[in-house]
Short mmCIF file of C-alpha atoms in Angstrom, two decimals:
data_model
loop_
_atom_site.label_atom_id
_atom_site.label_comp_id
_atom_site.label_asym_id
_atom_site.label_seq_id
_atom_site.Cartn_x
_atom_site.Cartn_y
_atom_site.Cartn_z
CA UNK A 955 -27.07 26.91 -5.35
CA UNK A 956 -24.00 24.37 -5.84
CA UNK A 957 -24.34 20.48 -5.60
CA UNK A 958 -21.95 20.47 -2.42
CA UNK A 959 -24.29 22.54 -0.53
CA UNK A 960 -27.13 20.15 -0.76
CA UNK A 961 -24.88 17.42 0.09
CA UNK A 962 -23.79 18.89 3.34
CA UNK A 963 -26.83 20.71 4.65
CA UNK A 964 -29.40 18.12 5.33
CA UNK A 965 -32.23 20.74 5.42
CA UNK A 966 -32.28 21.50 1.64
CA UNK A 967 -34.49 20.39 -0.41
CA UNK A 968 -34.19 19.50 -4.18
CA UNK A 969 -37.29 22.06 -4.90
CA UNK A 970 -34.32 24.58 -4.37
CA UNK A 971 -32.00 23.81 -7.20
CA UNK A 972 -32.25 25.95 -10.13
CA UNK A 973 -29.71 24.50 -13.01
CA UNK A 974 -28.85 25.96 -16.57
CA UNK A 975 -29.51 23.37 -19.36
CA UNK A 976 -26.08 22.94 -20.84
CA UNK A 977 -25.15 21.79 -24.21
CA UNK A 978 -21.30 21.71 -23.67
CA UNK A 979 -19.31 18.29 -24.65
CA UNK A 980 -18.54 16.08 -22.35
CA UNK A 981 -15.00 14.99 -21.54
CA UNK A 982 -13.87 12.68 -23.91
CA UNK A 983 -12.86 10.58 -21.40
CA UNK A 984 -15.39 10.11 -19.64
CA UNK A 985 -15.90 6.60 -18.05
CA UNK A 986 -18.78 7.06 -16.64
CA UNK A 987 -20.93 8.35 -19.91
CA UNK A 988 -18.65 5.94 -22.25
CA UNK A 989 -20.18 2.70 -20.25
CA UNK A 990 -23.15 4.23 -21.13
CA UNK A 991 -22.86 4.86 -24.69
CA UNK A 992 -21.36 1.57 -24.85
CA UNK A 993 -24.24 -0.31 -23.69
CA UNK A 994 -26.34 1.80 -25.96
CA UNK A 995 -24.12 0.58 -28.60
CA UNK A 996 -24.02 -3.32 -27.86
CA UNK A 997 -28.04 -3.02 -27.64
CA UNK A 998 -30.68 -2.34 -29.83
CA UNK A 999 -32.75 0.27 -27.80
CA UNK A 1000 -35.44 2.55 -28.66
CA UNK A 1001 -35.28 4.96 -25.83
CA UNK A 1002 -33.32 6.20 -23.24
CA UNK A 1003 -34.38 7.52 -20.13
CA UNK A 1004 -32.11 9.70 -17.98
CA UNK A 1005 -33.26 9.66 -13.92
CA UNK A 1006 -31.27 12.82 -12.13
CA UNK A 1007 -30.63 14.62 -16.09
CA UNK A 1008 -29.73 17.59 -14.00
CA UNK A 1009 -28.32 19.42 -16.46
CA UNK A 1010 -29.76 18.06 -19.46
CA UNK A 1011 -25.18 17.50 -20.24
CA UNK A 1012 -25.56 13.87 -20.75
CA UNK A 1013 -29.07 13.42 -22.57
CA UNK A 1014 -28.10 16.45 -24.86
CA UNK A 1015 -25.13 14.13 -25.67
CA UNK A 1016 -26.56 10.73 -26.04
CA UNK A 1017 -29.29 12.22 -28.16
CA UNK A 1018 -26.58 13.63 -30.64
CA UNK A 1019 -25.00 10.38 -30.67
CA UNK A 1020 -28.25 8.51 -31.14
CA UNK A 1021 -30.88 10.92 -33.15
CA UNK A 1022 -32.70 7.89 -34.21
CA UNK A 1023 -33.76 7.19 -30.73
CA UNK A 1024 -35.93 9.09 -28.29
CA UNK A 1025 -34.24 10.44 -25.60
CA UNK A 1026 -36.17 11.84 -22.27
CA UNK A 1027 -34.69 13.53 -19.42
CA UNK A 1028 -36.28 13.31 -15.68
CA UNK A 1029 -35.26 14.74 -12.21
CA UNK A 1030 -37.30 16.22 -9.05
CA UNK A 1031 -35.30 19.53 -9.24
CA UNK A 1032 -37.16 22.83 -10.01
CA UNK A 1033 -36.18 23.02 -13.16
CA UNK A 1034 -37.69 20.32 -14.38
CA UNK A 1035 -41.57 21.07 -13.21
CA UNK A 1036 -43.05 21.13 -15.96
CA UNK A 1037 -42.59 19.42 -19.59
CA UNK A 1038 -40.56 20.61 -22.32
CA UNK A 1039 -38.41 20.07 -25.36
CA UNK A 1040 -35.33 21.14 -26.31
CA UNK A 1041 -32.43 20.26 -28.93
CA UNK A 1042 -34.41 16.84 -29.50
CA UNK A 1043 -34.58 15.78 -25.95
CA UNK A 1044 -37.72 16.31 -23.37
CA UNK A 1045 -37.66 16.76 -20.03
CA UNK A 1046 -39.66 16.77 -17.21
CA UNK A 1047 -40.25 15.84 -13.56
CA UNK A 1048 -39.02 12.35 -12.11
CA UNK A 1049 -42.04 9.76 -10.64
CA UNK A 1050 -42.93 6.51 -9.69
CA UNK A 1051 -46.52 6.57 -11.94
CA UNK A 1052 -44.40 7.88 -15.45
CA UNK A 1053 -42.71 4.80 -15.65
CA UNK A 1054 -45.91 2.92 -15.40
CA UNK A 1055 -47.98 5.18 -17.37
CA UNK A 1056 -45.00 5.27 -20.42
CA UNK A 1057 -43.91 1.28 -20.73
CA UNK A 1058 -42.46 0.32 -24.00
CA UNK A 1059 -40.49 -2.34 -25.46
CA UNK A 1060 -36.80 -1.51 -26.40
CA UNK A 1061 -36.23 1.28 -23.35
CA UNK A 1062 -32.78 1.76 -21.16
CA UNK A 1063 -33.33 3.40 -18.30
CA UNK A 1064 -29.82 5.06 -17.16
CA UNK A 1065 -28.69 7.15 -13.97
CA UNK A 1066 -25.21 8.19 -12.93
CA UNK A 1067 -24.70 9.36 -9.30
CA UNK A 1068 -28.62 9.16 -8.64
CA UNK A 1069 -29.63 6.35 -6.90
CA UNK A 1070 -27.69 7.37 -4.11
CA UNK A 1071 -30.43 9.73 -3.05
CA UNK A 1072 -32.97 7.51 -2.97
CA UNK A 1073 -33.59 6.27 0.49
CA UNK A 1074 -32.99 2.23 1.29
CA UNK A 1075 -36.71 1.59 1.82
CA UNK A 1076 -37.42 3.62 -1.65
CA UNK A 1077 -34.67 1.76 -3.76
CA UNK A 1078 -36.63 -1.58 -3.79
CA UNK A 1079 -39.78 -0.23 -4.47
CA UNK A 1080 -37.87 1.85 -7.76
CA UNK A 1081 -36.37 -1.20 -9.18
CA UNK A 1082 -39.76 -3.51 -9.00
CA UNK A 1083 -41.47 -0.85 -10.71
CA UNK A 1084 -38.90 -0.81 -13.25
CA UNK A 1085 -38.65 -4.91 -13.59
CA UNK A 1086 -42.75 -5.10 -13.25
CA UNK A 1087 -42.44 -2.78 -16.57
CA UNK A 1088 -39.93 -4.28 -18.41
CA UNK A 1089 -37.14 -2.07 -18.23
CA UNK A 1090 -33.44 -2.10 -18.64
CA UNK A 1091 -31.22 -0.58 -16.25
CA UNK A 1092 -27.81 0.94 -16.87
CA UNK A 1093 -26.47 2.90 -13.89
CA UNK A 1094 -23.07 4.34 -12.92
CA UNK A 1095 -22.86 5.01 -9.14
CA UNK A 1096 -20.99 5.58 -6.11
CA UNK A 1097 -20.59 2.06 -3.64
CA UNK A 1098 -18.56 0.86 -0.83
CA UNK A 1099 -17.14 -2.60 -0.16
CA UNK A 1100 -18.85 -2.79 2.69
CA UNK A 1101 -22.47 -2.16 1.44
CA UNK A 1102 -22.97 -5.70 0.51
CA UNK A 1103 -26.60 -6.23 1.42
CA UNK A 1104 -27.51 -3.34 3.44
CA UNK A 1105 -27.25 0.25 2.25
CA UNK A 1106 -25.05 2.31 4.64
CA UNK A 1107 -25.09 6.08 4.93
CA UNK A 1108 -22.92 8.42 3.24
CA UNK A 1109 -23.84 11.66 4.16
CA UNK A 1110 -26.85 13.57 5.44
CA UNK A 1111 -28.81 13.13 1.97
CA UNK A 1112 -27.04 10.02 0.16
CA UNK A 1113 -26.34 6.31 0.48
CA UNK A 1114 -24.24 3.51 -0.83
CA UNK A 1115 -26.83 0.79 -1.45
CA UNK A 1116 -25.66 -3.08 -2.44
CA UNK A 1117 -26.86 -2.47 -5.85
CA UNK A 1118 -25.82 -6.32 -7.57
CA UNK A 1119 -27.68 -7.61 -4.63
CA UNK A 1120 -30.80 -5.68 -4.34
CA UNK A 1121 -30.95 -5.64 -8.49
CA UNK A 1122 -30.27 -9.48 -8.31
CA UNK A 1123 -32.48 -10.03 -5.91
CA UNK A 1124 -35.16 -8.08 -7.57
CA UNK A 1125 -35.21 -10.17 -10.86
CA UNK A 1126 -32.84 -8.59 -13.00
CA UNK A 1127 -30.06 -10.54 -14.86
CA UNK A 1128 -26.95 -8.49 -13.74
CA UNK A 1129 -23.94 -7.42 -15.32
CA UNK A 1130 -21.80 -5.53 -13.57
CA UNK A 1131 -18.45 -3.67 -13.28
CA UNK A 1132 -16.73 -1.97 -10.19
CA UNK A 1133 -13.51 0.29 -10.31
CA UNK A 1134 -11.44 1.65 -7.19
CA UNK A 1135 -12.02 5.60 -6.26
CA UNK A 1136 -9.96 7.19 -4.07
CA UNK A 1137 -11.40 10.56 -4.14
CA UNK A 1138 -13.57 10.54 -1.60
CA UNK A 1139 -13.07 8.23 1.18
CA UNK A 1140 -10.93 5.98 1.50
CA UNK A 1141 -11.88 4.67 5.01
CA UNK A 1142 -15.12 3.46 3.53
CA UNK A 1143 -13.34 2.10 0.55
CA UNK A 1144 -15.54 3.85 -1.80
CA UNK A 1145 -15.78 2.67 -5.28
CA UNK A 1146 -17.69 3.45 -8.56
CA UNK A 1147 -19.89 0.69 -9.68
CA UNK A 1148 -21.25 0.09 -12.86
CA UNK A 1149 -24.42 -1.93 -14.16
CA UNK A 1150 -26.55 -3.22 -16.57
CA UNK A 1151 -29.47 -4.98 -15.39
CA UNK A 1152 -32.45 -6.90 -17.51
CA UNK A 1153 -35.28 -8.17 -16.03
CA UNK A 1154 -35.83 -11.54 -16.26
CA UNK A 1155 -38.73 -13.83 -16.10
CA UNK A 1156 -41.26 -13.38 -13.27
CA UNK A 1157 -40.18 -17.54 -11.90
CA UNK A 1158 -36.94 -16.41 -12.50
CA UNK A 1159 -37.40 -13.32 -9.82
CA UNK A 1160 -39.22 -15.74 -7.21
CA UNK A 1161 -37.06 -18.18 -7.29
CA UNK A 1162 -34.36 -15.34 -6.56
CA UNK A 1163 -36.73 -13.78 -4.06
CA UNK A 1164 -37.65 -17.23 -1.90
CA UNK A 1165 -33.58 -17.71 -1.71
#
């Protein structure tokens, strides 16, 4: 079943996807996986964690990059139902309790194009887990200049959520980058956003929580 489907029929369901693992190269120019490996590179980090590895494209490629550090790959697809291992990287299914159950010091957390499927009311929720944890956050995602501070709908399954806000809002230290994209929409203005995101100490996230 192709992506596009999913994103126009709101009656799928992600227990529906079946996806090859593919080892193919990336683009070179790729901005969205080079802001990745560059924060990878500017950081000292122990493991990575893809959320929505689809594929397996991306992990595959940061681990051959990076074969000194651990490299897991996580979505709620079918094919990722149960654990496994392959060229280096393992994979299994995306939830709340694994990020709770697998803390450690040193670990990026990175999505591209999968927030957007969370829900508003589950995005919080995510990103306290991740901050309550100690995470780091890089993500690469689809935004509009109007989602501010309220996450507005995009289409029957996706969102774009005010991701500087709710991240900022939520603890995290936030760097952040945001480019123009014109392929999609350009009534809604929709851009591609990028961020890195550090938690911060727990004053630091009332203090950003009471204002």
């Amino acid at each position: 079943m192709r992506f596009k489907n999913a994103y126009a029929d709101k009656f799928l369901s992600y227990d529906e996807f079946e996806v090859d693992r593919s080892t193919s190269e990336p683009l070179i120019n790729d901005d969205i996986i080079n802001f990745i490996i560059r924060v990878i590179l500017e950081n000292k980090y122990e493991r990575i964690v893809e959320i929505g590895a689809y594929d397996l494209k991306r992990s595959f490629h940061y681990k051959k990059l990076f074969p000194e550090i651990e490299v897991i790959g996580l979505d709620k697809i079918s094919g990722f139902n149960a654990w496994g291992v392959k060229n280096g990287v393992e994979s299994g299914p995306f939830g709340h309790a694994w990020f709770e159950d697998h803390k450690g010091s040193n670990t990026l957390v990175v999505a591209c194009g999968t927030h957007s499927y969370f829900k508003p009311e589950e995005l919080p929720g995510f990103f306290q887990i991740l901050f309550d944890n100690g995470y780091d956050l890089a993500l690469a995602e689809l935004g509009s200049h109007f989602a501010k501070t309220v996450s507005l709908r995009r289409s029957h399954v996706s969102f774009y959520h005010p991701y500087s806000y709710l991240l900022s809002k939520g603890g995290f230290a936030v760097d952040g980058l945001i480019h123009p994209n014109h392929a999609f929409s350009l009534s809604a203005m929709e851009r591609r956003e990028y961020f890195l995101a550090k938690p911060v100490n727990i004053e630091g996230r009332k203090n950003l929580q009471d204002g």
